[in-house]
């Protein structure tokens, strides 16, 4: 598999297959939302759009980066989200980097949203699809976020060889600026457990596929066949 690693600003055109990585914390949070029972996640272009969608659909739950704000039900923290019951609900998510990256490749034939928590399922889906070329979108810090690059490289390694071990990639992510800022309380709307939760490998047994549904970019969990092909992953 031919893997390319780019920042959002480096996307000259939509790739055929894109894996959009935001470890700390958008797509760790998205995975937790599904783990808490959410049916789907709608990615908003802006805070105003998120609030407008929430106004049109009062039963939807709106989520954003930073501190709590009027109109939003949750903040972008896996540590805080893990106690929220989202069974059957739609979540509207707007973050600084992750949602922006996914929307930037919305015309791709396959868009996967990923973090360490869904790494193996993401790699397995790419293997199942037999993708020859994959563009990994490193969303944080203008494409330089070490935690996102480490996760992207780990997933790429898992696609091409089962011998790729997570430990070294996790160490890189744990030393990242994002991890330090979360641990030191620099980022608002955080929980003390956010960093370890973001570094939990394969916490969830699904990949996350984003696709246009009408005018909205919608993320849904996707079960992936096991290597034996005889049971859902």
Coordinates of C-alpha atoms in Angstrom, one line a residue:
X1 CA 0.0 0.0 0.0
X2 CA 1.3 3.4 -1.0
X3 CA 0.8 5.7 2.1
X4 CA 1.1 9.5 2.0
X5 CA 0.9 11.7 5.1
X6 CA -0.3 15.3 4.7
X7 CA -1.7 18.2 6.6
X8 CA -5.1 19.6 5.8
X9 CA -3.5 22.6 4.0
X10 CA -1.6 20.2 1.7
X11 CA -4.7 18.7 0.2
X12 CA -4.7 20.0 -3.3
X13 CA -7.6 17.7 -4.3
X14 CA -9.7 15.0 -2.7
X15 CA -7.8 11.6 -2.6
X16 CA -9.5 8.4 -3.5
X17 CA -9.0 7.0 0.1
X18 CA -8.5 9.2 3.1
X19 CA -7.8 8.3 6.7
X20 CA -8.3 11.5 8.8
X21 CA -6.5 11.2 12.1
X22 CA -7.2 13.3 15.2
X23 CA -6.1 11.5 18.3
X24 CA -6.4 14.3 20.9
X25 CA -9.3 14.4 20.8
X26 CA -11.9 14.6 18.0
X27 CA -12.0 11.1 16.8
X28 CA -11.3 9.5 20.1
X29 CA -14.4 11.4 21.3
X30 CA -16.3 10.2 18.2
X31 CA -15.4 6.6 19.0
X32 CA -16.5 7.1 22.6
X33 CA -19.8 8.6 21.4
X34 CA -20.5 5.4 19.4
X35 CA -19.4 3.4 22.4
X36 CA -22.0 5.2 24.4
X37 CA -24.7 4.3 21.9
X38 CA -24.8 7.2 19.4
X39 CA -26.3 6.3 16.1
X40 CA -24.4 8.7 14.0
X41 CA -22.2 11.8 14.1
X42 CA -22.8 14.9 11.9
X43 CA -19.7 16.9 11.3
X44 CA -20.5 20.7 11.3
X45 CA -18.5 23.3 9.3
X46 CA -18.8 25.9 12.1
X47 CA -20.2 26.5 15.6
X48 CA -23.1 28.4 14.1
X49 CA -23.9 25.4 11.8
X50 CA -23.8 23.1 14.8
X51 CA -26.2 25.3 16.7
X52 CA -28.5 25.6 13.7
X53 CA -28.6 21.8 13.3
X54 CA -29.3 21.5 17.0
X55 CA -32.1 24.0 16.7
X56 CA -33.7 22.1 13.8
X57 CA -33.3 18.8 15.6
X58 CA -33.7 19.4 19.4
X59 CA -33.2 15.7 20.2
X60 CA -29.6 15.9 18.7
X61 CA -26.7 16.5 21.0
X62 CA -24.1 19.2 20.1
X63 CA -20.5 18.9 21.0
X64 CA -17.6 21.4 20.6
X65 CA -14.0 22.0 21.6
X66 CA -13.1 24.1 24.6
X67 CA -15.2 25.0 27.6
X68 CA -19.0 24.5 27.9
X69 CA -21.1 27.0 25.9
X70 CA -24.8 27.8 25.6
X71 CA -26.5 25.5 23.2
X72 CA -23.9 22.8 23.4
X73 CA -24.6 19.6 25.3
X74 CA -21.0 18.4 25.6
X75 CA -17.4 19.2 25.2
X76 CA -14.7 17.4 23.2
X77 CA -13.4 15.2 26.0
X78 CA -13.5 11.4 26.1
X79 CA -13.1 11.5 29.9
X80 CA -16.3 13.5 30.2
X81 CA -18.2 11.8 27.5
X82 CA -17.8 8.3 28.9
X83 CA -20.5 9.0 31.5
X84 CA -23.1 10.3 28.9
X85 CA -25.9 8.0 27.7
X86 CA -26.2 8.6 23.9
X87 CA -28.2 5.6 23.0
X88 CA -30.0 6.1 19.7
X89 CA -29.0 9.8 19.4
X90 CA -27.3 11.8 16.7
X91 CA -24.3 13.9 17.8
X92 CA -23.3 17.1 16.0
X93 CA -19.5 17.6 16.3
X94 CA -17.4 20.7 15.6
X95 CA -13.8 20.7 16.5
X96 CA -10.7 22.8 15.6
X97 CA -8.9 20.2 13.5
X98 CA -10.5 16.7 13.2
X99 CA -13.9 17.8 11.8
X100 CA -12.1 20.3 9.5
X101 CA -9.9 17.5 8.1
X102 CA -12.8 15.2 7.4
X103 CA -14.8 17.9 5.7
X104 CA -11.8 18.7 3.5
X105 CA -11.8 15.2 2.0
X106 CA -15.6 14.8 1.8
X107 CA -15.5 14.1 -1.9
X108 CA -13.1 11.1 -1.5
X109 CA -14.6 7.6 -2.3
X110 CA -13.7 6.4 1.2
X111 CA -13.2 8.5 4.3
X112 CA -12.2 6.9 7.6
X113 CA -11.9 8.9 10.8
X114 CA -9.4 7.4 13.2
X115 CA -7.4 7.5 16.4
X116 CA -5.5 4.8 18.4
X117 CA -8.8 3.6 19.9
X118 CA -10.0 2.3 16.5
X119 CA -6.6 1.7 14.9
X120 CA -6.8 -2.1 14.2
X121 CA -10.4 -1.9 12.9
X122 CA -9.3 0.9 10.6
X123 CA -6.3 -1.0 9.3
X124 CA -8.5 -4.1 8.8
X125 CA -11.0 -2.2 6.7
X126 CA -8.3 -0.8 4.5
X127 CA -6.9 -4.4 4.0
X128 CA -10.4 -5.6 3.3
X129 CA -10.9 -2.9 0.7
X130 CA -7.5 -3.6 -0.9
X131 CA -6.7 0.0 -1.1
X132 CA -3.5 0.6 -3.1
X133 CA -3.0 4.2 -2.1
X134 CA -4.1 5.9 1.1
X135 CA -3.8 9.5 2.1
X136 CA -3.5 10.0 5.9
X137 CA -4.6 13.4 6.9
X138 CA -2.6 14.6 10.0
X139 CA -5.0 17.2 11.3
X140 CA -3.3 18.7 14.3
X141 CA -0.7 21.5 14.3
X142 CA -0.9 22.2 10.6
X143 CA 0.0 18.6 9.8
X144 CA 2.9 18.4 12.3
X145 CA 1.0 16.9 15.4
X146 CA 3.2 14.1 16.6
X147 CA 0.3 12.1 18.1
X148 CA -1.6 12.2 14.8
X149 CA 1.4 11.3 12.7
X150 CA 2.4 8.5 15.0
X151 CA -1.1 7.0 14.9
X152 CA -1.3 7.4 11.1
X153 CA 2.1 5.6 10.7
X154 CA 1.0 2.9 13.1
X155 CA -2.2 2.3 11.1
X156 CA -0.3 2.2 7.9
X157 CA 2.1 -0.3 9.4
X158 CA -0.8 -2.5 10.6
X159 CA -2.2 -2.5 7.1
X160 CA 0.9 -3.8 5.5
X161 CA 2.3 -6.0 8.3
X162 CA 0.8 -7.6 11.4
X163 CA 4.2 -7.3 13.1
X164 CA 3.9 -3.6 13.7
X165 CA 3.8 -3.0 17.5
X166 CA 2.0 0.0 19.1
X167 CA 4.5 0.7 21.9
X168 CA 6.9 3.0 20.1
X169 CA 4.1 5.0 18.4
X170 CA 2.3 5.4 21.7
X171 CA 5.5 6.8 23.3
X172 CA 5.7 9.4 20.6
X173 CA 2.1 10.4 21.1
X174 CA 2.5 10.5 24.9
X175 CA 5.4 13.0 24.4
X176 CA 3.4 15.2 22.0
X177 CA 2.6 18.9 22.6
X178 CA -1.1 18.0 22.7
X179 CA -0.6 15.4 25.4
X180 CA 1.4 17.9 27.5
X181 CA -1.2 20.6 27.1
X182 CA -4.0 18.3 28.2
X183 CA -2.0 16.9 31.1
X184 CA -1.1 20.4 32.3
X185 CA -4.7 21.7 32.0
X186 CA -3.8 24.2 29.2
X187 CA -6.7 23.1 27.1
X188 CA -10.2 23.9 28.4
X189 CA -13.0 21.4 28.4
X190 CA -10.7 18.5 29.4
X191 CA -10.7 15.7 31.9
X192 CA -7.6 14.3 33.7
X193 CA -8.1 10.9 32.0
X194 CA -8.2 12.3 28.5
X195 CA -4.6 11.5 27.6
X196 CA -4.7 7.8 28.7
X197 CA -8.1 7.4 27.1
X198 CA -6.7 8.8 23.8
X199 CA -3.8 6.3 24.0
X200 CA -5.9 3.2 24.5
X201 CA -5.2 1.0 21.5
X202 CA -8.1 -0.7 19.9
X203 CA -10.6 0.2 22.7
X204 CA -13.4 -0.1 20.2
X205 CA -14.1 -2.9 17.6
X206 CA -15.2 -0.7 14.7
X207 CA -13.9 1.6 12.1
X208 CA -15.6 5.0 11.6
X209 CA -16.7 5.8 8.0
X210 CA -17.7 9.3 7.0
X211 CA -19.8 10.0 3.9
X212 CA -22.0 12.6 2.5
X213 CA -25.7 12.0 3.2
X214 CA -27.4 14.8 1.3
X215 CA -25.6 17.9 2.3
X216 CA -24.2 16.6 5.6
X217 CA -21.0 14.7 6.3
X218 CA -22.0 11.9 8.5
X219 CA -19.9 9.4 10.5
X220 CA -21.1 6.0 11.3
X221 CA -19.4 3.0 13.0
X222 CA -18.6 0.1 10.6
X223 CA -18.1 -3.5 11.7
X224 CA -15.1 -5.1 9.9
X225 CA -14.9 -8.8 9.1
X226 CA -12.4 -10.7 11.1
X227 CA -9.3 -12.1 9.3
X228 CA -11.0 -15.5 9.2
X229 CA -14.0 -13.9 7.5
X230 CA -16.4 -15.9 9.6
X231 CA -17.5 -13.4 12.3
X232 CA -17.9 -9.6 12.7
X233 CA -15.1 -7.8 14.4

